[in-house]
Amino acid sequence: MVKKKTFDPDKLVLTKPEILEFCDRVLKKWDKKPVKNRNNILAMNAVKTSIIWTDDESLKAIWSEILAWTFELLYENAMSQDDLEWANVMKKLKNKR
């Protein structure tokens, strides 16, 4: 019997190439309106540069915290929405912590 993998947001770790790929996707999107997004493009390029210069272990620690914080925000938002189904899904995610 194959054990089904469960989703654990605390163990979700992004690699440096995955983070850089994300940055590139956002930049590609923003490049469609470069004048409107010029400050965002500049900032995202600064983010990319910092990612390139940061060691993998620090990136894992930083992005693990960012992802955990994002899940917490989603949970808090869901709890304030009176949407019981969504709140229950987010509660399950929070209880994984």
mmCIF file of N, CA, C and O in Angstrom:
data_model
loop_
_atom_site.group_PDB
_atom_site.id
_atom_site.type_symbol
_atom_site.label_atom_id
_atom_site.label_comp_id
_atom_site.label_asym_id
_atom_site.label_seq_id
_atom_site.Cartn_x
_atom_site.Cartn_y
_atom_site.Cartn_z
ATOM 1 N N MET A 1 0.834 -1.177 0.000
ATOM 2 C CA MET A 1 0.000 0.000 0.000
ATOM 3 C C MET A 1 0.882 1.245 0.000
ATOM 4 O O MET A 1 1.801 1.371 0.796
ATOM 5 N N VAL A 2 0.610 2.161 -0.918
ATOM 6 C CA VAL A 2 1.387 3.381 -1.033
ATOM 7 C C VAL A 2 0.808 4.426 -0.083
ATOM 8 O O VAL A 2 -0.395 4.679 -0.077
ATOM 9 N N LYS A 3 1.682 4.990 0.732
ATOM 10 C CA LYS A 3 1.241 6.016 1.663
ATOM 11 C C LYS A 3 1.016 7.323 0.908
ATOM 12 O O LYS A 3 1.882 7.788 0.163
ATOM 13 N N LYS A 4 -0.162 7.895 1.090
ATOM 14 C CA LYS A 4 -0.502 9.153 0.429
ATOM 15 C C LYS A 4 0.248 10.300 1.100
ATOM 16 O O LYS A 4 0.265 10.407 2.331
ATOM 17 N N LYS A 5 0.887 11.120 0.294
ATOM 18 C CA LYS A 5 1.580 12.277 0.827
ATOM 19 C C LYS A 5 0.551 13.320 1.251
ATOM 20 O O LYS A 5 -0.423 13.556 0.555
ATOM 21 N N THR A 6 0.787 13.915 2.401
ATOM 22 C CA THR A 6 -0.097 14.976 2.859
ATOM 23 C C THR A 6 0.618 16.304 2.709
ATOM 24 O O THR A 6 1.842 16.382 2.769
ATOM 25 N N PHE A 7 -0.154 17.319 2.502
ATOM 26 C CA PHE A 7 0.388 18.661 2.341
ATOM 27 C C PHE A 7 0.722 19.237 3.703
ATOM 28 O O PHE A 7 -0.113 19.242 4.602
ATOM 29 N N ASP A 8 1.923 19.675 3.875
ATOM 30 C CA ASP A 8 2.351 20.288 5.122
ATOM 31 C C ASP A 8 3.009 21.625 4.790
ATOM 32 O O ASP A 8 4.143 21.663 4.316
ATOM 33 N N PRO A 9 2.294 22.736 5.045
ATOM 34 C CA PRO A 9 2.849 24.040 4.679
ATOM 35 C C PRO A 9 4.155 24.359 5.394
ATOM 36 O O PRO A 9 4.957 25.144 4.895
ATOM 37 N N ASP A 10 4.395 23.746 6.558
ATOM 38 C CA ASP A 10 5.648 24.002 7.269
ATOM 39 C C ASP A 10 6.839 23.353 6.582
ATOM 40 O O ASP A 10 7.976 23.716 6.837
ATOM 41 N N LYS A 11 6.591 22.368 5.733
ATOM 42 C CA LYS A 11 7.683 21.693 5.037
ATOM 43 C C LYS A 11 7.785 22.118 3.576
ATOM 44 O O LYS A 11 8.539 21.532 2.825
ATOM 45 N N LEU A 12 7.021 23.135 3.199
ATOM 46 C CA LEU A 12 7.082 23.634 1.838
ATOM 47 C C LEU A 12 8.314 24.520 1.712
ATOM 48 O O LEU A 12 8.424 25.546 2.370
ATOM 49 N N VAL A 13 9.251 24.078 0.908
ATOM 50 C CA VAL A 13 10.506 24.804 0.751
ATOM 51 C C VAL A 13 10.735 25.055 -0.731
ATOM 52 O O VAL A 13 10.634 24.145 -1.542
ATOM 53 N N LEU A 14 11.014 26.276 -1.051
ATOM 54 C CA LEU A 14 11.313 26.642 -2.431
ATOM 55 C C LEU A 14 12.816 26.652 -2.644
ATOM 56 O O LEU A 14 13.574 27.052 -1.764
ATOM 57 N N THR A 15 13.231 26.245 -3.826
ATOM 58 C CA THR A 15 14.649 26.285 -4.168
ATOM 59 C C THR A 15 14.970 27.644 -4.792
ATOM 60 O O THR A 15 14.076 28.373 -5.229
ATOM 61 N N LYS A 16 16.244 27.949 -4.846
ATOM 62 C CA LYS A 16 16.675 29.209 -5.454
ATOM 63 C C LYS A 16 16.179 29.311 -6.903
ATOM 64 O O LYS A 16 15.619 30.343 -7.283
ATOM 65 N N PRO A 17 16.336 28.261 -7.726
ATOM 66 C CA PRO A 17 15.830 28.363 -9.102
ATOM 67 C C PRO A 17 14.313 28.591 -9.168
ATOM 68 O O PRO A 17 13.836 29.323 -10.030
ATOM 69 N N GLU A 18 13.567 27.976 -8.248
ATOM 70 C CA GLU A 18 12.107 28.179 -8.244
ATOM 71 C C GLU A 18 11.743 29.614 -7.885
ATOM 72 O O GLU A 18 10.837 30.205 -8.474
ATOM 73 N N ILE A 19 12.453 30.182 -6.931
ATOM 74 C CA ILE A 19 12.189 31.570 -6.529
ATOM 75 C C ILE A 19 12.544 32.511 -7.675
ATOM 76 O O ILE A 19 11.787 33.435 -7.990
ATOM 77 N N LEU A 20 13.673 32.271 -8.320
ATOM 78 C CA LEU A 20 14.072 33.113 -9.451
ATOM 79 C C LEU A 20 13.099 32.966 -10.613
ATOM 80 O O LEU A 20 12.788 33.951 -11.299
ATOM 81 N N GLU A 21 12.583 31.767 -10.829
ATOM 82 C CA GLU A 21 11.590 31.544 -11.880
ATOM 83 C C GLU A 21 10.319 32.339 -11.585
ATOM 84 O O GLU A 21 9.729 32.951 -12.473
ATOM 85 N N PHE A 22 9.911 32.351 -10.318
ATOM 86 C CA PHE A 22 8.758 33.141 -9.914
ATOM 87 C C PHE A 22 9.000 34.626 -10.207
ATOM 88 O O PHE A 22 8.144 35.308 -10.779
ATOM 89 N N CYS A 23 10.162 35.128 -9.823
ATOM 90 C CA CYS A 23 10.497 36.531 -10.080
ATOM 91 C C CYS A 23 10.430 36.840 -11.575
ATOM 92 O O CYS A 23 9.896 37.877 -11.979
ATOM 93 N N ASP A 24 10.968 35.938 -12.382
ATOM 94 C CA ASP A 24 10.957 36.137 -13.832
ATOM 95 C C ASP A 24 9.532 36.152 -14.387
ATOM 96 O O ASP A 24 9.225 36.942 -15.283
ATOM 97 N N ARG A 25 8.657 35.288 -13.859
ATOM 98 C CA ARG A 25 7.256 35.285 -14.312
ATOM 99 C C ARG A 25 6.570 36.607 -13.977
ATOM 100 O O ARG A 25 5.826 37.161 -14.787
ATOM 101 N N VAL A 26 6.837 37.121 -12.782
ATOM 102 C CA VAL A 26 6.241 38.396 -12.385
ATOM 103 C C VAL A 26 6.791 39.519 -13.259
ATOM 104 O O VAL A 26 6.039 40.377 -13.738
ATOM 105 N N LEU A 27 8.096 39.502 -13.484
ATOM 106 C CA LEU A 27 8.694 40.537 -14.337
ATOM 107 C C LEU A 27 8.122 40.492 -15.757
ATOM 108 O O LEU A 27 7.853 41.535 -16.356
ATOM 109 N N LYS A 28 7.939 39.296 -16.282
ATOM 110 C CA LYS A 28 7.358 39.153 -17.621
ATOM 111 C C LYS A 28 5.956 39.771 -17.659
ATOM 112 O O LYS A 28 5.600 40.470 -18.607
ATOM 113 N N LYS A 29 5.185 39.525 -16.632
ATOM 114 C CA LYS A 29 3.837 40.098 -16.531
ATOM 115 C C LYS A 29 3.908 41.624 -16.466
ATOM 116 O O LYS A 29 3.194 42.319 -17.178
ATOM 117 N N TRP A 30 4.782 42.142 -15.608
ATOM 118 C CA TRP A 30 4.891 43.590 -15.441
ATOM 119 C C TRP A 30 5.500 44.266 -16.658
ATOM 120 O O TRP A 30 5.237 45.450 -16.907
ATOM 121 N N ASP A 31 6.326 43.547 -17.414
ATOM 122 C CA ASP A 31 6.947 44.129 -18.602
ATOM 123 C C ASP A 31 5.928 44.474 -19.691
ATOM 124 O O ASP A 31 6.247 45.209 -20.621
ATOM 125 N N LYS A 32 4.719 43.949 -19.567
ATOM 126 C CA LYS A 32 3.678 44.283 -20.533
ATOM 127 C C LYS A 32 3.237 45.745 -20.401
ATOM 128 O O LYS A 32 2.740 46.330 -21.354
ATOM 129 N N LYS A 33 3.414 46.310 -19.209
ATOM 130 C CA LYS A 33 3.100 47.724 -18.958
ATOM 131 C C LYS A 33 4.270 48.336 -18.182
ATOM 132 O O LYS A 33 4.158 48.652 -16.993
ATOM 133 N N PRO A 34 5.394 48.517 -18.867
ATOM 134 C CA PRO A 34 6.616 48.927 -18.163
ATOM 135 C C PRO A 34 6.543 50.314 -17.512
ATOM 136 O O PRO A 34 7.139 50.512 -16.448
ATOM 137 N N VAL A 35 5.837 51.227 -18.115
ATOM 138 C CA VAL A 35 5.761 52.570 -17.516
ATOM 139 C C VAL A 35 4.974 52.505 -16.206
ATOM 140 O O VAL A 35 5.412 53.021 -15.181
ATOM 141 N N LYS A 36 3.832 51.850 -16.252
ATOM 142 C CA LYS A 36 2.998 51.715 -15.055
ATOM 143 C C LYS A 36 3.722 50.947 -13.949
ATOM 144 O O LYS A 36 3.593 51.267 -12.761
ATOM 145 N N ASN A 37 4.494 49.951 -14.327
ATOM 146 C CA ASN A 37 5.124 49.064 -13.351
ATOM 147 C C ASN A 37 6.609 49.321 -13.128
ATOM 148 O O ASN A 37 7.297 48.482 -12.561
ATOM 149 N N ARG A 38 7.100 50.474 -13.544
ATOM 150 C CA ARG A 38 8.546 50.718 -13.492
ATOM 151 C C ARG A 38 9.125 50.575 -12.079
ATOM 152 O O ARG A 38 10.192 49.990 -11.903
ATOM 153 N N ASN A 39 8.428 51.076 -11.072
ATOM 154 C CA ASN A 39 8.945 50.935 -9.698
ATOM 155 C C ASN A 39 8.922 49.485 -9.238
ATOM 156 O O ASN A 39 9.845 49.025 -8.554
ATOM 157 N N ASN A 40 7.863 48.766 -9.611
ATOM 158 C CA ASN A 40 7.776 47.353 -9.253
ATOM 159 C C ASN A 40 8.875 46.542 -9.939
ATOM 160 O O ASN A 40 9.459 45.643 -9.329
ATOM 161 N N ILE A 41 9.124 46.856 -11.199
ATOM 162 C CA ILE A 41 10.167 46.155 -11.957
ATOM 163 C C ILE A 41 11.531 46.398 -11.313
ATOM 164 O O ILE A 41 12.317 45.458 -11.127
ATOM 165 N N LEU A 42 11.798 47.626 -10.947
ATOM 166 C CA LEU A 42 13.060 47.967 -10.291
ATOM 167 C C LEU A 42 13.198 47.198 -8.975
ATOM 168 O O LEU A 42 14.241 46.589 -8.693
ATOM 169 N N ALA A 43 12.133 47.186 -8.192
ATOM 170 C CA ALA A 43 12.168 46.491 -6.903
ATOM 171 C C ALA A 43 12.331 44.980 -7.087
ATOM 172 O O ALA A 43 13.092 44.341 -6.349
ATOM 173 N N MET A 44 11.619 44.410 -8.058
ATOM 174 C CA MET A 44 11.727 42.960 -8.270
ATOM 175 C C MET A 44 13.121 42.588 -8.744
ATOM 176 O O MET A 44 13.648 41.528 -8.366
ATOM 177 N N ASN A 45 13.746 43.421 -9.542
ATOM 178 C CA ASN A 45 15.125 43.147 -9.947
ATOM 179 C C ASN A 45 16.067 43.207 -8.747
ATOM 180 O O ASN A 45 17.019 42.422 -8.670
ATOM 181 N N ALA A 46 15.786 44.084 -7.802
ATOM 182 C CA ALA A 46 16.575 44.126 -6.560
ATOM 183 C C ALA A 46 16.353 42.847 -5.756
ATOM 184 O O ALA A 46 17.300 42.284 -5.194
ATOM 185 N N VAL A 47 15.109 42.366 -5.722
ATOM 186 C CA VAL A 47 14.805 41.112 -5.040
ATOM 187 C C VAL A 47 15.581 39.971 -5.698
ATOM 188 O O VAL A 47 16.201 39.146 -5.012
ATOM 189 N N LYS A 48 15.537 39.915 -7.035
ATOM 190 C CA LYS A 48 16.268 38.864 -7.755
ATOM 191 C C LYS A 48 17.759 38.895 -7.418
ATOM 192 O O LYS A 48 18.364 37.853 -7.181
ATOM 193 N N THR A 49 18.329 40.084 -7.390
ATOM 194 C CA THR A 49 19.755 40.219 -7.084
ATOM 195 C C THR A 49 20.047 39.695 -5.681
ATOM 196 O O THR A 49 21.025 38.969 -5.473
ATOM 197 N N SER A 50 19.172 40.038 -4.723
ATOM 198 C CA SER A 50 19.407 39.555 -3.357
ATOM 199 C C SER A 50 19.276 38.038 -3.274
ATOM 200 O O SER A 50 19.999 37.395 -2.516
ATOM 201 N N ILE A 51 18.380 37.466 -4.060
ATOM 202 C CA ILE A 51 18.220 36.007 -4.072
ATOM 203 C C ILE A 51 19.476 35.349 -4.635
ATOM 204 O O ILE A 51 19.971 34.356 -4.098
ATOM 205 N N ILE A 52 19.993 35.911 -5.710
ATOM 206 C CA ILE A 52 21.199 35.358 -6.329
ATOM 207 C C ILE A 52 22.363 35.356 -5.341
ATOM 208 O O ILE A 52 23.129 34.393 -5.271
ATOM 209 N N TRP A 53 22.470 36.399 -4.529
ATOM 210 C CA TRP A 53 23.597 36.544 -3.613
ATOM 211 C C TRP A 53 23.397 35.832 -2.268
ATOM 212 O O TRP A 53 24.347 35.695 -1.503
ATOM 213 N N THR A 54 22.181 35.370 -1.996
ATOM 214 C CA THR A 54 21.890 34.746 -0.698
ATOM 215 C C THR A 54 22.114 33.236 -0.772
ATOM 216 O O THR A 54 21.733 32.596 -1.750
ATOM 217 N N ASP A 55 22.698 32.686 0.280
ATOM 218 C CA ASP A 55 22.958 31.241 0.301
ATOM 219 C C ASP A 55 21.638 30.471 0.420
ATOM 220 O O ASP A 55 20.624 30.993 0.885
ATOM 221 N N ASP A 56 21.667 29.216 -0.012
ATOM 222 C CA ASP A 56 20.454 28.394 -0.069
ATOM 223 C C ASP A 56 19.789 28.207 1.287
ATOM 224 O O ASP A 56 18.563 28.257 1.385
ATOM 225 N N GLU A 57 20.557 27.971 2.333
ATOM 226 C CA GLU A 57 19.962 27.748 3.659
ATOM 227 C C GLU A 57 19.232 28.992 4.158
ATOM 228 O O GLU A 57 18.152 28.893 4.745
ATOM 229 N N SER A 58 19.800 30.166 3.925
ATOM 230 C CA SER A 58 19.122 31.404 4.327
ATOM 231 C C SER A 58 17.843 31.604 3.521
ATOM 232 O O SER A 58 16.812 32.008 4.071
ATOM 233 N N LEU A 59 17.914 31.308 2.221
ATOM 234 C CA LEU A 59 16.712 31.425 1.392
ATOM 235 C C LEU A 59 15.607 30.498 1.878
ATOM 236 O O LEU A 59 14.440 30.894 1.952
ATOM 237 N N LYS A 60 15.972 29.265 2.226
ATOM 238 C CA LYS A 60 14.972 28.325 2.740
ATOM 239 C C LYS A 60 14.333 28.862 4.009
ATOM 240 O O LYS A 60 13.110 28.801 4.178
ATOM 241 N N ALA A 61 15.136 29.405 4.903
ATOM 242 C CA ALA A 61 14.611 29.942 6.159
ATOM 243 C C ALA A 61 13.700 31.141 5.901
ATOM 244 O O ALA A 61 12.597 31.230 6.449
ATOM 245 N N ILE A 62 14.143 32.050 5.043
ATOM 246 C CA ILE A 62 13.366 33.252 4.745
ATOM 247 C C ILE A 62 12.044 32.892 4.089
ATOM 248 O O ILE A 62 10.973 33.344 4.510
ATOM 249 N N TRP A 63 12.094 32.075 3.040
ATOM 250 C CA TRP A 63 10.870 31.749 2.301
ATOM 251 C C TRP A 63 9.948 30.838 3.089
ATOM 252 O O TRP A 63 8.725 30.894 2.928
ATOM 253 N N SER A 64 10.478 30.025 3.966
ATOM 254 C CA SER A 64 9.614 29.234 4.844
ATOM 255 C C SER A 64 8.803 30.158 5.747
ATOM 256 O O SER A 64 7.610 29.934 5.971
ATOM 257 N N GLU A 65 9.447 31.208 6.249
ATOM 258 C CA GLU A 65 8.737 32.181 7.085
ATOM 259 C C GLU A 65 7.700 32.967 6.275
ATOM 260 O O GLU A 65 6.585 33.207 6.742
ATOM 261 N N ILE A 66 8.064 33.363 5.063
ATOM 262 C CA ILE A 66 7.122 34.087 4.205
ATOM 263 C C ILE A 66 5.899 33.231 3.917
ATOM 264 O O ILE A 66 4.755 33.700 4.002
ATOM 265 N N LEU A 67 6.116 31.961 3.584
ATOM 266 C CA LEU A 67 5.002 31.067 3.273
ATOM 267 C C LEU A 67 4.135 30.815 4.504
ATOM 268 O O LEU A 67 2.901 30.813 4.412
ATOM 269 N N ALA A 68 4.755 30.609 5.660
ATOM 270 C CA ALA A 68 3.985 30.398 6.890
ATOM 271 C C ALA A 68 3.138 31.631 7.199
ATOM 272 O O ALA A 68 1.969 31.524 7.571
ATOM 273 N N TRP A 69 3.713 32.810 7.016
ATOM 274 C CA TRP A 69 2.995 34.066 7.246
ATOM 275 C C TRP A 69 1.836 34.204 6.270
ATOM 276 O O TRP A 69 0.737 34.620 6.648
ATOM 277 N N THR A 70 2.054 33.824 5.020
ATOM 278 C CA THR A 70 0.993 33.885 4.011
ATOM 279 C C THR A 70 -0.168 32.976 4.399
ATOM 280 O O THR A 70 -1.330 33.373 4.312
ATOM 281 N N PHE A 71 0.137 31.763 4.845
ATOM 282 C CA PHE A 71 -0.922 30.853 5.279
ATOM 283 C C PHE A 71 -1.676 31.424 6.472
ATOM 284 O O PHE A 71 -2.888 31.296 6.577
ATOM 285 N N GLU A 72 -0.951 32.049 7.385
ATOM 286 C CA GLU A 72 -1.599 32.665 8.551
ATOM 287 C C GLU A 72 -2.549 33.778 8.113
ATOM 288 O O GLU A 72 -3.677 33.877 8.608
ATOM 289 N N LEU A 73 -2.109 34.605 7.179
ATOM 290 C CA LEU A 73 -2.975 35.673 6.664
ATOM 291 C C LEU A 73 -4.207 35.107 5.976
ATOM 292 O O LEU A 73 -5.324 35.609 6.167
ATOM 293 N N LEU A 74 -4.021 34.069 5.174
ATOM 294 C CA LEU A 74 -5.167 33.438 4.508
ATOM 295 C C LEU A 74 -6.139 32.860 5.527
ATOM 296 O O LEU A 74 -7.361 32.986 5.379
ATOM 297 N N TYR A 75 -5.604 32.252 6.559
ATOM 298 C CA TYR A 75 -6.451 31.685 7.609
ATOM 299 C C TYR A 75 -7.248 32.785 8.314
ATOM 300 O O TYR A 75 -8.464 32.674 8.479
ATOM 301 N N GLU A 76 -6.565 33.841 8.722
ATOM 302 C CA GLU A 76 -7.242 34.940 9.414
ATOM 303 C C GLU A 76 -8.306 35.572 8.521
ATOM 304 O O GLU A 76 -9.404 35.902 8.977
ATOM 305 N N ASN A 77 -8.003 35.730 7.252
ATOM 306 C CA ASN A 77 -8.965 36.295 6.310
ATOM 307 C C ASN A 77 -10.181 35.375 6.164
ATOM 308 O O ASN A 77 -11.320 35.826 6.181
ATOM 309 N N ALA A 78 -9.921 34.087 6.035
ATOM 310 C CA ALA A 78 -11.020 33.128 5.893
ATOM 311 C C ALA A 78 -11.914 33.132 7.128
ATOM 312 O O ALA A 78 -13.142 33.081 7.021
ATOM 313 N N MET A 79 -11.305 33.216 8.310
ATOM 314 C CA MET A 79 -12.084 33.203 9.546
ATOM 315 C C MET A 79 -12.973 34.445 9.655
ATOM 316 O O MET A 79 -14.026 34.401 10.272
ATOM 317 N N SER A 80 -12.566 35.525 9.040
ATOM 318 C CA SER A 80 -13.351 36.759 9.134
ATOM 319 C C SER A 80 -14.416 36.860 8.047
ATOM 320 O O SER A 80 -15.179 37.817 8.030
ATOM 321 N N GLN A 81 -14.494 35.873 7.163
ATOM 322 C CA GLN A 81 -15.380 35.970 6.007
ATOM 323 C C GLN A 81 -16.741 35.306 6.175
ATOM 324 O O GLN A 81 -17.576 35.405 5.303
ATOM 325 N N ASP A 82 -17.003 34.621 7.241
ATOM 326 C CA ASP A 82 -18.248 33.868 7.413
ATOM 327 C C ASP A 82 -18.434 32.814 6.328
ATOM 328 O O ASP A 82 -19.550 32.428 6.021
ATOM 329 N N ASP A 83 -17.372 32.381 5.721
ATOM 330 C CA ASP A 83 -17.426 31.323 4.721
ATOM 331 C C ASP A 83 -16.907 30.064 5.399
ATOM 332 O O ASP A 83 -15.713 29.785 5.409
ATOM 333 N N LEU A 84 -17.814 29.306 5.975
ATOM 334 C CA LEU A 84 -17.434 28.185 6.822
ATOM 335 C C LEU A 84 -16.583 27.151 6.090
ATOM 336 O O LEU A 84 -15.609 26.643 6.632
ATOM 337 N N GLU A 85 -16.924 26.854 4.846
ATOM 338 C CA GLU A 85 -16.160 25.843 4.114
ATOM 339 C C GLU A 85 -14.710 26.286 3.939
ATOM 340 O O GLU A 85 -13.782 25.531 4.178
ATOM 341 N N TRP A 86 -14.506 27.504 3.508
ATOM 342 C CA TRP A 86 -13.152 28.049 3.315
ATOM 343 C C TRP A 86 -12.425 28.113 4.645
ATOM 344 O O TRP A 86 -11.260 27.755 4.755
ATOM 345 N N ALA A 87 -13.124 28.554 5.678
ATOM 346 C CA ALA A 87 -12.505 28.646 6.996
ATOM 347 C C ALA A 87 -12.056 27.274 7.481
ATOM 348 O O ALA A 87 -10.988 27.148 8.081
ATOM 349 N N ASN A 88 -12.849 26.250 7.227
ATOM 350 C CA ASN A 88 -12.477 24.899 7.655
ATOM 351 C C ASN A 88 -11.237 24.393 6.933
ATOM 352 O O ASN A 88 -10.386 23.743 7.533
ATOM 353 N N VAL A 89 -11.128 24.693 5.654
ATOM 354 C CA VAL A 89 -9.935 24.295 4.905
ATOM 355 C C VAL A 89 -8.704 24.978 5.487
ATOM 356 O O VAL A 89 -7.678 24.343 5.743
ATOM 357 N N MET A 90 -8.813 26.257 5.727
ATOM 358 C CA MET A 90 -7.677 27.001 6.262
ATOM 359 C C MET A 90 -7.356 26.567 7.693
ATOM 360 O O MET A 90 -6.189 26.523 8.088
ATOM 361 N N LYS A 91 -8.366 26.213 8.467
ATOM 362 C CA LYS A 91 -8.139 25.748 9.834
ATOM 363 C C LYS A 91 -7.330 24.457 9.824
ATOM 364 O O LYS A 91 -6.426 24.264 10.628
ATOM 365 N N LYS A 92 -7.653 23.573 8.879
ATOM 366 C CA LYS A 92 -6.895 22.328 8.741
ATOM 367 C C LYS A 92 -5.436 22.633 8.435
ATOM 368 O O LYS A 92 -4.513 22.002 8.973
ATOM 369 N N LEU A 93 -5.207 23.608 7.552
ATOM 370 C CA LEU A 93 -3.830 23.981 7.228
ATOM 371 C C LEU A 93 -3.118 24.538 8.452
ATOM 372 O O LEU A 93 -1.978 24.215 8.719
ATOM 373 N N LYS A 94 -3.825 25.391 9.196
ATOM 374 C CA LYS A 94 -3.215 25.984 10.383
ATOM 375 C C LYS A 94 -2.884 24.912 11.423
ATOM 376 O O LYS A 94 -1.846 24.969 12.075
ATOM 377 N N ASN A 95 -3.760 23.930 11.574
ATOM 378 C CA ASN A 95 -3.554 22.888 12.579
ATOM 379 C C ASN A 95 -2.381 21.984 12.243
ATOM 380 O O ASN A 95 -1.918 21.239 13.095
ATOM 381 N N LYS A 96 -1.893 22.036 11.008
ATOM 382 C CA LYS A 96 -0.709 21.265 10.621
ATOM 383 C C LYS A 96 0.548 21.806 11.316
ATOM 384 O O LYS A 96 1.544 21.126 11.396
ATOM 385 N N ARG A 97 0.478 23.029 11.779
ATOM 386 C CA ARG A 97 1.648 23.688 12.372
ATOM 387 C C ARG A 97 2.024 23.128 13.686
ATOM 388 O O ARG A 97 1.727 22.556 14.483
#
